[in-house]
CSV table of C-alpha atoms and ligand atoms in Angstrom, one decimal:
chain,number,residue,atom,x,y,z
A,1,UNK,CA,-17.6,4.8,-4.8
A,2,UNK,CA,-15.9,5.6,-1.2
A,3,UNK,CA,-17.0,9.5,-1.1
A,4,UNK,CA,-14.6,11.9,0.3
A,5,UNK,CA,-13.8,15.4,-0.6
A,6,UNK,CA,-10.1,15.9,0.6
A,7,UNK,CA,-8.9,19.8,1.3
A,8,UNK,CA,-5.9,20.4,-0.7
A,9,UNK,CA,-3.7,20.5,2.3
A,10,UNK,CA,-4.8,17.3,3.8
A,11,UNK,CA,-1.2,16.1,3.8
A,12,UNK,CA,0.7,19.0,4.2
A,13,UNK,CA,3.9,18.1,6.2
A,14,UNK,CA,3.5,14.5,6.2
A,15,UNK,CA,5.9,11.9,5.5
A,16,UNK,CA,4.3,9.2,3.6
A,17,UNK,CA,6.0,5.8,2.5
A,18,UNK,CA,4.1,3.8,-0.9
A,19,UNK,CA,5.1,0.5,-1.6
A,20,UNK,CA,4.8,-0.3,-5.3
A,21,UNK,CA,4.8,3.0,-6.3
A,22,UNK,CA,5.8,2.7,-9.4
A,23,UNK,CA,2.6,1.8,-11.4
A,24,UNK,CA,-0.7,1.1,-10.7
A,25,UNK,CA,-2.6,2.3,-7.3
A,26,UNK,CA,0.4,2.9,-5.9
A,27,UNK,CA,1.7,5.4,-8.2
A,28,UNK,CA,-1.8,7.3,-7.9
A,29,UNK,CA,-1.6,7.5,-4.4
A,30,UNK,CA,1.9,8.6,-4.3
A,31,UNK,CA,1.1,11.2,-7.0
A,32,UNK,CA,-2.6,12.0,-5.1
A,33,UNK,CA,-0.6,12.5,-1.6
A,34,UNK,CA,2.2,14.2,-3.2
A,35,UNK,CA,-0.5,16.5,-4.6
A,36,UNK,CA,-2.6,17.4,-0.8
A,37,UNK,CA,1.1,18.2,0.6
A,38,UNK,CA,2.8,14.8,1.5
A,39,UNK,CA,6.2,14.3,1.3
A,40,UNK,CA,5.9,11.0,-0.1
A,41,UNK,CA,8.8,7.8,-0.1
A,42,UNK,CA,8.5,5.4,-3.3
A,43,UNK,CA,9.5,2.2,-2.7
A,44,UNK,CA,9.4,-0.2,-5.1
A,45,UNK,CA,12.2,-2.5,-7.0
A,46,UNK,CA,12.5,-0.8,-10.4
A,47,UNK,CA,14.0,2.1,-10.2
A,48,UNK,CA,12.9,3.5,-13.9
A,49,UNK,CA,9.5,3.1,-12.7
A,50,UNK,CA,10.5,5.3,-9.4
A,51,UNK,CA,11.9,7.5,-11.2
A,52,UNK,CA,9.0,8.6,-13.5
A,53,UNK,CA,6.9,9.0,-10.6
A,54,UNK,CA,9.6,11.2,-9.1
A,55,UNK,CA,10.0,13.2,-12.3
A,56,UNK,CA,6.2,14.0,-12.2
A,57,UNK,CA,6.0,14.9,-8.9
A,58,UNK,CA,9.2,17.7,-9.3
A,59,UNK,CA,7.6,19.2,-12.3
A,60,UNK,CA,3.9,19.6,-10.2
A,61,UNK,CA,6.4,21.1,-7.4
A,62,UNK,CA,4.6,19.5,-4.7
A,63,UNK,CA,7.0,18.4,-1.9
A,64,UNK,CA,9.8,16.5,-2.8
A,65,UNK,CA,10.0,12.7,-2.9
A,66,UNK,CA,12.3,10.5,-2.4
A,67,UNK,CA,13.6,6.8,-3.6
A,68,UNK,CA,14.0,3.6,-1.9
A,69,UNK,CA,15.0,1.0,-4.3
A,70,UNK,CA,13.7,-2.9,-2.4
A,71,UNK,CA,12.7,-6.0,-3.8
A,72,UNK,CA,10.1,-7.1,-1.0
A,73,UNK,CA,10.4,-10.3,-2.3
A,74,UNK,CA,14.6,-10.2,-0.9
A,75,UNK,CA,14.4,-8.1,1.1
A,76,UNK,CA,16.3,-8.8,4.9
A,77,UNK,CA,15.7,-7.7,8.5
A,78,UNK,CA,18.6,-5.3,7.6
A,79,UNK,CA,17.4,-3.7,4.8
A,80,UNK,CA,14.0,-2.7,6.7
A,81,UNK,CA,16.3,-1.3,9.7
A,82,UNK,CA,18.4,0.7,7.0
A,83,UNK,CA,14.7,1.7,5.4
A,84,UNK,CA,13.9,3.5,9.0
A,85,UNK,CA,17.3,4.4,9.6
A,86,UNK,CA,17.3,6.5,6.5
A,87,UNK,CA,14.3,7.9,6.8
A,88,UNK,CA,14.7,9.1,10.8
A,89,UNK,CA,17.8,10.6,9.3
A,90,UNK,CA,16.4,12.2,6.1
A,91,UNK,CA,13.0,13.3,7.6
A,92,UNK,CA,13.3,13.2,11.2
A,93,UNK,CA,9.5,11.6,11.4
A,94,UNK,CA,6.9,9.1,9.5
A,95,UNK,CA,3.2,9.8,9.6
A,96,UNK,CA,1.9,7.0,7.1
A,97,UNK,CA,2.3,4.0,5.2
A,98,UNK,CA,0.5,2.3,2.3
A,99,UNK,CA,1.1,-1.3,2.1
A,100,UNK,CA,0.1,-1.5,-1.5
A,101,UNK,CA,3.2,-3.8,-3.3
A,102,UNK,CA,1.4,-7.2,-4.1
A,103,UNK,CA,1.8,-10.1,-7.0
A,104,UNK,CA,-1.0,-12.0,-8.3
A,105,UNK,CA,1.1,-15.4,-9.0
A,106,UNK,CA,-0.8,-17.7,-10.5
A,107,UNK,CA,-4.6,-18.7,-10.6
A,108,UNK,CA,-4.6,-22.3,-10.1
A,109,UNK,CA,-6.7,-24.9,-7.9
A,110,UNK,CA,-5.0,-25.6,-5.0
A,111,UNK,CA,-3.9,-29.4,-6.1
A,112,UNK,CA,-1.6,-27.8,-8.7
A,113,UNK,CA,-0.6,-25.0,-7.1
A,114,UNK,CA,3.4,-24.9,-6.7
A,115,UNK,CA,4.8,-24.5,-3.3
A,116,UNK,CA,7.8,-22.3,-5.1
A,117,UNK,CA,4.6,-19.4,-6.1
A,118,UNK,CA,3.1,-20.0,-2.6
A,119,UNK,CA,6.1,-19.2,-0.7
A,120,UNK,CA,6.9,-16.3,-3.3
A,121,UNK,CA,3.6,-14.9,-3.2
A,122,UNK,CA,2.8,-14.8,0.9
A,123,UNK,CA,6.3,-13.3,1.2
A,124,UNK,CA,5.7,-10.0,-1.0
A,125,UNK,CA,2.2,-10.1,0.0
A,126,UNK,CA,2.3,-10.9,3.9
A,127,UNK,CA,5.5,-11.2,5.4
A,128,UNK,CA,6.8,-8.4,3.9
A,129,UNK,CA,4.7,-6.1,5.1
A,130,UNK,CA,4.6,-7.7,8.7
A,131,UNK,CA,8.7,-7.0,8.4
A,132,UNK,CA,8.5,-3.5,7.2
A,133,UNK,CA,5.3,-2.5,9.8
A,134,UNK,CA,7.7,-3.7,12.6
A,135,UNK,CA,10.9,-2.0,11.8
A,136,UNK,CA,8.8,1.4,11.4
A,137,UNK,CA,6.5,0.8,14.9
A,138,UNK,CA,9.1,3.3,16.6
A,139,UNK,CA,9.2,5.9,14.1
A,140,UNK,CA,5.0,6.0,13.6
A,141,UNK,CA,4.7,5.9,17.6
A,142,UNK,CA,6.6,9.2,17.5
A,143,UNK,CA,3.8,10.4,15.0
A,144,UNK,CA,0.6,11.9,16.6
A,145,UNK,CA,-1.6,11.0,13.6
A,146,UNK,CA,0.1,8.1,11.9
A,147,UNK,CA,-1.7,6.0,9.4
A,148,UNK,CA,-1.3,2.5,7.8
A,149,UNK,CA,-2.9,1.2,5.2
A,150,UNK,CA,-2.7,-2.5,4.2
A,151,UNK,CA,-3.9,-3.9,0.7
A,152,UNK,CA,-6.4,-6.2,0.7
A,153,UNK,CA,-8.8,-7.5,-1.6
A,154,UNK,CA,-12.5,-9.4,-2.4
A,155,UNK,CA,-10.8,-12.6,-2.1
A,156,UNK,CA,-9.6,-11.6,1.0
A,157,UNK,CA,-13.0,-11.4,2.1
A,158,UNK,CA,-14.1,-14.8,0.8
A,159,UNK,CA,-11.9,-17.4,-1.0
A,160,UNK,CA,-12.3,-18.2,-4.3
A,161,UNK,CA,-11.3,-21.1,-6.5
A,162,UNK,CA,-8.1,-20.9,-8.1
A,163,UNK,CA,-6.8,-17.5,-6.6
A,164,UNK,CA,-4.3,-19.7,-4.4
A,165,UNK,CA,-1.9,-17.8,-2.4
A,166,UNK,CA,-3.0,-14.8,-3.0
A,167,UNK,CA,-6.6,-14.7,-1.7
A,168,UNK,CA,-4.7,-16.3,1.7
A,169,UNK,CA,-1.8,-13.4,1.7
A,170,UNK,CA,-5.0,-11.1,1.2
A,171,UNK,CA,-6.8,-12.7,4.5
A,172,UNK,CA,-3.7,-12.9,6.1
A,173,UNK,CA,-3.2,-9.3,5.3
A,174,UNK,CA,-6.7,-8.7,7.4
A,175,UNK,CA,-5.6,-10.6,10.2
A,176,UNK,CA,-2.1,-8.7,10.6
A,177,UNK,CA,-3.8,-5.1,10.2
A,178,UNK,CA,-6.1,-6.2,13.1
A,179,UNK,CA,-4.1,-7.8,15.2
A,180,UNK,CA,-1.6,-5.1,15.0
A,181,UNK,CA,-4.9,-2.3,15.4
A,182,UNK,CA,-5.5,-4.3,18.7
A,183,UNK,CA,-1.8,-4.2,20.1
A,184,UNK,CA,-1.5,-0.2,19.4
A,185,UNK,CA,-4.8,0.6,21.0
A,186,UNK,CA,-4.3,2.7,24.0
A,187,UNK,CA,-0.5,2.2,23.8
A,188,UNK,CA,0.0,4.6,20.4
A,189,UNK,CA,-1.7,6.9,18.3
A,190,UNK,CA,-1.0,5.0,14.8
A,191,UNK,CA,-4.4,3.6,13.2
A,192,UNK,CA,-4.1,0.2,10.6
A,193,UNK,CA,-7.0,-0.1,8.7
A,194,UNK,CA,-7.2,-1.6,5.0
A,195,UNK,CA,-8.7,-1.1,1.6
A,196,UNK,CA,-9.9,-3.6,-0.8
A,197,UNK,CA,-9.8,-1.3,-3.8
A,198,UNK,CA,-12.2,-3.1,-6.3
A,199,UNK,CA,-11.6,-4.1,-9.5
A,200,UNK,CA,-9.7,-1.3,-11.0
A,201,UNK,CA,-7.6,-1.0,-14.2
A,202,UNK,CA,-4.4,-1.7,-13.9
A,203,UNK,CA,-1.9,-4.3,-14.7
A,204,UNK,CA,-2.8,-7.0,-12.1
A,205,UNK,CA,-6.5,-6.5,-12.9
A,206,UNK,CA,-5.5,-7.1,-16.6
A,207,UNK,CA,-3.2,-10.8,-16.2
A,208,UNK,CA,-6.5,-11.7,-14.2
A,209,UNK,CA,-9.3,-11.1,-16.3
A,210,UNK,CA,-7.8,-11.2,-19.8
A,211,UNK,CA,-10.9,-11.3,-21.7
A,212,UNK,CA,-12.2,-7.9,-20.0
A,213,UNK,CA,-12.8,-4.5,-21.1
A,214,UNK,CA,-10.4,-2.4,-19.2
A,215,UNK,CA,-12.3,0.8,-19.9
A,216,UNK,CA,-15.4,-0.5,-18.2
A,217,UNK,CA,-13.0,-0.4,-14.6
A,218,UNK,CA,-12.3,3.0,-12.4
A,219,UNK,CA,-9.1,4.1,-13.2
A,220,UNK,CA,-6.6,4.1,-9.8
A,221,UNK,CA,-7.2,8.2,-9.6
A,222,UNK,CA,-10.9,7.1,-9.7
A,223,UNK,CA,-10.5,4.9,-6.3
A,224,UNK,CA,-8.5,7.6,-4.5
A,225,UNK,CA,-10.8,9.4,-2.3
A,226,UNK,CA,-10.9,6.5,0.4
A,227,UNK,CA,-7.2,6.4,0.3
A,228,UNK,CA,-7.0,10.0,1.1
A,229,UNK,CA,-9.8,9.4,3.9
A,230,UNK,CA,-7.7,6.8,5.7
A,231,UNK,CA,-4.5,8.9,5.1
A,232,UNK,CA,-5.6,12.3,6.7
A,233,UNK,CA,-6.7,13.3,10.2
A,234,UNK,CA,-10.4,13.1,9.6
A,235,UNK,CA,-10.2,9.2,10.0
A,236,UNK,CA,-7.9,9.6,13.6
A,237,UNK,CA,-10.3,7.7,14.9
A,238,UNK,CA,-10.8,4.8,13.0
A,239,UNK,CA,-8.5,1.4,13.8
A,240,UNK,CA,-9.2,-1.9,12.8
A,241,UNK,CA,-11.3,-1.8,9.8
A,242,UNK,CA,-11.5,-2.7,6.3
A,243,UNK,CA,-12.5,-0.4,3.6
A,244,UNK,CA,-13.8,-0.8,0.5
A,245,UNK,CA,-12.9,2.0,-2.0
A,246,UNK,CA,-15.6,1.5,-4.5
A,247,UNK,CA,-18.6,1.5,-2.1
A,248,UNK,CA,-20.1,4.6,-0.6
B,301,NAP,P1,0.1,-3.6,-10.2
B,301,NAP,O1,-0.2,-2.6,-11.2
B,301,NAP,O2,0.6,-4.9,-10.6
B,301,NAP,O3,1.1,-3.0,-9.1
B,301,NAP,C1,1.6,-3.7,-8.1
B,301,NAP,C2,2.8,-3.0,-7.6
B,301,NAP,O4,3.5,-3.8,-6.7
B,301,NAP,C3,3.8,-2.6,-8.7
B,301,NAP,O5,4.3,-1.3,-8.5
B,301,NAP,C4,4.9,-3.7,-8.5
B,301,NAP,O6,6.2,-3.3,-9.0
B,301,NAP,C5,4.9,-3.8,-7.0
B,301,NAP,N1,5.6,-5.0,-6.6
B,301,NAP,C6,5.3,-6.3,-7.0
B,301,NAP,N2,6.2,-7.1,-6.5
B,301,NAP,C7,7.1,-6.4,-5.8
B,301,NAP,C8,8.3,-6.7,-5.2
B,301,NAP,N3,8.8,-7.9,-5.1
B,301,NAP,N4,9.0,-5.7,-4.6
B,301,NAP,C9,8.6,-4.4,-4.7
B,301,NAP,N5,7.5,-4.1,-5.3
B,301,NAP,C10,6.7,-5.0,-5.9
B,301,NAP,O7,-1.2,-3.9,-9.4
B,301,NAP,P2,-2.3,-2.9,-8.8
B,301,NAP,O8,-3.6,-3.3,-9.4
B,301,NAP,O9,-1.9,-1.5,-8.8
B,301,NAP,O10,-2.4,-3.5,-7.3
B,301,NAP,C11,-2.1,-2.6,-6.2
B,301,NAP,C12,-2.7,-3.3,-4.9
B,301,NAP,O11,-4.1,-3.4,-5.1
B,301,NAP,C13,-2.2,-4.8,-4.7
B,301,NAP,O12,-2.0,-5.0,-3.3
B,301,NAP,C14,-3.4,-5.6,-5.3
B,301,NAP,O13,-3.4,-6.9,-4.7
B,301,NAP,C15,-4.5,-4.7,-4.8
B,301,NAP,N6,-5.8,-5.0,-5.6
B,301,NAP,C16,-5.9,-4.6,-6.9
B,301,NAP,C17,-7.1,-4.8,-7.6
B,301,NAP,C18,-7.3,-4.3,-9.0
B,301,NAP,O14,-8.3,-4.6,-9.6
B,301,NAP,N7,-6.3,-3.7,-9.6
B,301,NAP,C19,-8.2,-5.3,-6.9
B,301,NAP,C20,-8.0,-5.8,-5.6
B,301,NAP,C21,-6.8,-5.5,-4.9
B,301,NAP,P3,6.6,-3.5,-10.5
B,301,NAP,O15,6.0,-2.2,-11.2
B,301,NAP,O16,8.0,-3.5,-10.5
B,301,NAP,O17,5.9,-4.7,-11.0
């Protein structure tokens, strides 16, 4: 495991937007951040799932969060510039952004795969993180410290049969982080780096591996200490790379 003791204010004063922050990883970071100061944004597309996560956060009192209701799988040019529109009003600055929002689709060899789950999958996966990294580029430049995290995975490291689309969107998802690591370089202080976060149990994890024992996986609080790495100052630094949150 990714070691990494974080100081309890790590975040403090920090506006952080999660995508998929409604279950899974992304509602342990958004809980994790909310807890080391962040203010944190939950997007995601159902609202209940938001809304939980928001609940748990005001009885804590850490900083409060706010909602952003978007299906990335709909979601326009507009609705991004509406995304940073809000939030320039609400909070005046963005300091990070986790890229965590994926699908699965489904594990099939790439002769039966249908074009209908390829397109669906690369754009929640790829395109819609391109779309929403480019709206917020002028908000994050105006951040001294910004941080963005993209999702990635061990199929996005090396394909494997029948993961289809989504072990592409996942080297995709590489190639965007560093090409976008390479453009900012010299020009802004925002770092993109990503995390492949290991088999961990969740939801995802269980529609892949069925027959598996969930309780022999990390939990998603059990993978946070890389996340909270890459989100705080002490990783100003570091641009480019990919992280893996269950190796030292
Ligand atoms: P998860 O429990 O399925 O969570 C995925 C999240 O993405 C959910 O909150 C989901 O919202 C959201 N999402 C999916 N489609 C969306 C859409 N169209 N619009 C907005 N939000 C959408 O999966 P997880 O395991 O936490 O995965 C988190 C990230 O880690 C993903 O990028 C995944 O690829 C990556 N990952 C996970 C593992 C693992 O073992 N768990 C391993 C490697 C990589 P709903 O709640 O509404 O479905």
């Amino acid at each position: 495991m990714f070691k990494y003791d974080a100081p309890n204010a790590l975040l403090n004063d920090e506006v952080i937007l999660i995508t998929g922050a409604g279950s899974g990883i992304g509602k342990a970071a958004a809980l994790t951040f909310a807890r080391h100061g962040a203010t944190v944004i939950l997007l995601g597309r159902d609202i209940k799932k938001l809304e939980s996560v928001y609940d748990e956060i005001e009885s804590n009192q850490w900083p409060m969060p706010a909602i952003f209701p978007l299906n990335l799988e709909t979601a326009t040019d507009h609705d991004y510039a509406n995304l940073a529109e809000t939030i320039e009003n609400e909070f005046g600055h963005l300091d990070g952004v986790l890229h965590n929002a994926s699908l699965l689709g489904e594990l099939k060899p790439i002769g039966q795969y249908p074009t209908e789950t390829w397109n669906r999958i690369l754009q929640v996966n790829l395109t819609a993180g391109f779309m929403l990294t480019r709206e917020m580029l002028p908000l994050l430049r105006q951040s001294k410290t910004a941080s963005v995290i993209f999702t990635s995975s061990g199929v996005g490291h090396k394909g494997r049969a029948n993961w289809g689309a989504y072990s592409v969107s996942k080297f995709a998802t590489e190639g965007l982080m560093q090409v976008l690591a390479d453009e900012e370089d010299g020009v802004s202080s925002i770092r993109f780096n990503s995390i492949n976060p290991g088999g961990t149990r969740t939801a995802m994890r269980a529609s892949a591996f069925p027959g598996e024992n969930p309780e022999n996986l990390p939990t998603a609080e059990e993978i946070m200490p890389v996340y909270l790495y890459l989100m705080g100052d002490e990783s100003q630094s570091t641009s480019g790379r990919a992280f893996h949150a269950q190796q030292g």
